Amino acid sequence: RFGCFSKVIDADINDLKKVKGVGENAALFITSLKQAFEYYKVNKNDNTIYDLSSTIKCVQYFRENHSIENVEKFYVFCLTKSCDIFKMLTFSGEDALNVSCDARELVQIISNEKVNYVFIAHTHPNGSINPSKEDVLATKRLLEICRTIGVGIVDHIIFNELDYFSFKSNQILLT
């Protein structure tokens, strides 16, 4: 039905539940594996240090370690003073067009973790890398919040399968 392991991991929860013997709990477990694998990549103790101090380095890291799924995702990479990743937050949408993130929750996590910088990424699985009005407004609000609590934003980058859009390179994110 799915053809390979990666397509099972990428499958929609409702498609998984249609498979004989796969109930709600099993489908939830299977859909959570991808995020667990991504978290493992970021946090495994292999002494790999990812320097995310520039847009190009952020793009390279994201392309090497993440994939574009069939739902929109929003990532916040919490960075140290030297722009190394020490925590990754992932928010998933319910479809290819929308994802939401609770600003209060995000600020609380960033404040409690003593973050120096963040790199924000989100995916547009529908193909367009152009930011929506909501993307621009949310980014500007997040920039103001981060400034208030003393956290810098390296960049906010929108990814699709082939290309990317950098808010910083397009002068929407002025720090």
Coordinates of C-alpha atoms in Angstrom, one line a residue:
R1 CA 0.0 0.0 0.0
F2 CA 2.7 2.6 0.9
G3 CA 5.6 1.0 -1.0
C4 CA 8.4 1.7 1.4
F5 CA 9.2 2.5 5.1
S6 CA 9.6 6.2 4.5
K7 CA 6.2 6.5 3.0
V8 CA 4.7 4.7 6.0
I9 CA 6.4 7.2 8.3
D10 CA 5.2 10.1 6.1
A11 CA 1.6 8.8 5.8
D12 CA -1.4 10.6 7.1
I13 CA -2.9 9.2 10.3
N14 CA -6.2 8.5 8.6
D15 CA -4.5 6.5 5.9
L16 CA -2.7 4.5 8.5
K17 CA -5.9 3.7 10.4
K18 CA -7.3 2.2 7.1
V19 CA -4.7 -0.6 7.3
K20 CA -6.0 -3.8 8.8
G21 CA -4.7 -4.1 12.4
V22 CA -3.7 -0.5 12.8
G23 CA -5.8 1.3 15.4
E24 CA -5.8 4.9 16.6
N25 CA -2.9 4.4 19.1
A26 CA -0.7 2.6 16.5
A27 CA -1.3 5.2 13.9
L28 CA -0.5 8.0 16.4
F29 CA 2.7 6.1 17.3
I30 CA 3.8 5.7 13.7
T31 CA 3.1 9.4 12.9
S32 CA 5.2 10.4 15.9
L33 CA 8.2 8.5 14.7
K34 CA 9.3 11.0 12.1
Q35 CA 9.5 13.8 14.7
A36 CA 11.3 11.4 17.0
F37 CA 13.9 10.6 14.3
E38 CA 14.4 14.3 13.6
Y39 CA 14.8 15.0 17.3
Y40 CA 17.3 12.2 17.5
K41 CA 19.4 13.7 14.6
V42 CA 19.5 17.1 16.3
N43 CA 20.3 15.7 19.8
K44 CA 22.4 12.6 19.2
N45 CA 25.7 12.7 21.0
D46 CA 28.0 12.5 18.0
N47 CA 29.9 15.8 18.8
T48 CA 28.5 17.3 15.6
I49 CA 28.2 21.1 16.0
Y50 CA 26.0 22.9 13.6
D51 CA 26.9 26.5 13.3
L52 CA 23.7 28.3 12.2
S53 CA 25.1 31.8 12.2
S54 CA 24.1 32.6 8.6
T55 CA 21.3 32.0 6.2
I56 CA 23.4 29.8 4.0
K57 CA 24.4 27.6 7.0
C58 CA 20.8 27.4 8.1
V59 CA 19.7 26.3 4.6
Q60 CA 22.4 23.7 4.3
Y61 CA 21.6 22.3 7.8
F62 CA 17.8 22.2 7.1
R63 CA 18.2 20.5 3.7
E64 CA 20.6 17.9 5.1
N65 CA 18.4 17.0 8.2
H66 CA 14.8 17.7 7.4
S67 CA 12.3 16.8 4.6
I68 CA 9.2 18.5 3.2
E69 CA 6.1 16.6 4.3
N70 CA 2.6 16.8 3.1
V71 CA 1.6 19.1 6.0
E72 CA 3.0 22.5 6.8
K73 CA 5.5 22.5 9.6
F74 CA 7.0 25.3 11.7
Y75 CA 10.4 24.8 13.4
V76 CA 12.2 26.8 16.0
F77 CA 15.8 26.0 16.5
C78 CA 17.1 27.3 19.8
L79 CA 20.7 28.3 19.5
T80 CA 23.6 29.0 21.9
K81 CA 25.7 32.1 21.9
S82 CA 27.9 30.5 19.2
C83 CA 24.8 29.6 17.2
D84 CA 25.0 25.8 18.0
I85 CA 21.6 24.0 18.2
F86 CA 20.7 22.8 21.6
K87 CA 16.9 22.4 21.2
M88 CA 14.4 22.1 18.4
L89 CA 10.7 22.8 18.6
T90 CA 8.3 21.5 15.9
F91 CA 4.7 22.6 15.3
S92 CA 2.7 20.7 12.7
G93 CA -0.3 21.9 10.8
E94 CA -3.3 19.8 9.8
D95 CA -2.8 20.4 6.1
A96 CA -0.5 21.8 3.5
L97 CA -1.6 25.4 3.9
N98 CA -1.6 26.2 7.6
V99 CA 0.3 25.7 10.8
S100 CA -0.2 27.5 14.1
C101 CA 2.1 28.1 17.0
D102 CA 1.1 29.5 20.4
A103 CA 3.2 32.6 20.9
R104 CA 2.9 32.4 24.7
E105 CA 4.1 28.8 24.8
L106 CA 7.0 29.7 22.4
V107 CA 8.1 32.7 24.5
Q108 CA 7.9 30.6 27.7
I109 CA 10.1 27.9 26.2
I110 CA 12.6 30.4 24.8
S111 CA 12.8 32.3 28.1
N112 CA 13.1 29.2 30.3
E113 CA 15.9 27.7 28.1
K114 CA 18.0 30.8 28.1
V115 CA 18.2 30.9 24.3
N116 CA 20.6 33.4 22.7
Y117 CA 19.3 33.1 19.1
V118 CA 16.7 31.3 17.2
F119 CA 16.5 30.1 13.6
I120 CA 13.0 29.7 12.4
A121 CA 12.0 27.5 9.4
H122 CA 8.7 26.5 8.0
T123 CA 7.7 24.4 5.1
H124 CA 5.3 25.1 2.3
P125 CA 4.5 21.7 0.9
N126 CA 2.1 23.3 -1.7
G127 CA 5.2 24.4 -3.6
S128 CA 5.2 28.2 -3.3
I129 CA 8.0 29.7 -1.3
N130 CA 6.5 33.1 -1.2
P131 CA 5.4 34.2 2.3
S132 CA 1.7 34.9 2.9
K133 CA 0.6 38.1 4.6
E134 CA 0.1 36.0 7.8
D135 CA 3.7 34.7 7.5
V136 CA 5.1 38.2 7.3
L137 CA 3.0 39.5 10.2
A138 CA 3.8 36.5 12.4
T139 CA 7.5 36.9 11.7
K140 CA 7.4 40.6 12.5
R141 CA 5.5 39.9 15.8
L142 CA 8.0 37.1 16.7
L143 CA 10.9 39.5 16.0
E144 CA 9.5 42.1 18.3
I145 CA 8.9 39.5 21.0
C146 CA 12.4 38.1 20.7
R147 CA 13.9 41.6 20.8
T148 CA 11.9 42.3 24.0
I149 CA 13.4 39.2 25.8
G150 CA 16.9 39.7 24.3
V151 CA 16.9 36.8 21.8
G152 CA 18.2 37.4 18.3
I153 CA 16.7 35.8 15.2
V154 CA 19.3 34.5 12.7
D155 CA 16.6 34.1 10.0
H156 CA 13.2 32.8 9.1
I157 CA 13.3 30.7 6.1
I158 CA 10.4 29.1 4.1
F159 CA 11.3 25.8 2.4
N160 CA 9.7 23.8 -0.4
E161 CA 11.1 20.8 -2.1
L162 CA 13.4 22.7 -4.4
D163 CA 13.9 26.3 -3.2
Y164 CA 13.7 28.6 -0.2
F165 CA 12.8 32.1 0.8
S166 CA 14.9 34.0 3.4
F167 CA 13.1 36.8 5.3
K168 CA 16.5 38.2 6.1
S169 CA 17.9 38.1 2.6
N170 CA 14.7 39.8 1.4
Q171 CA 15.0 42.5 4.0
I172 CA 11.8 41.5 5.8
L173 CA 13.7 40.5 8.9
L174 CA 15.8 43.4 9.8
T175 CA 17.8 42.9 13.0

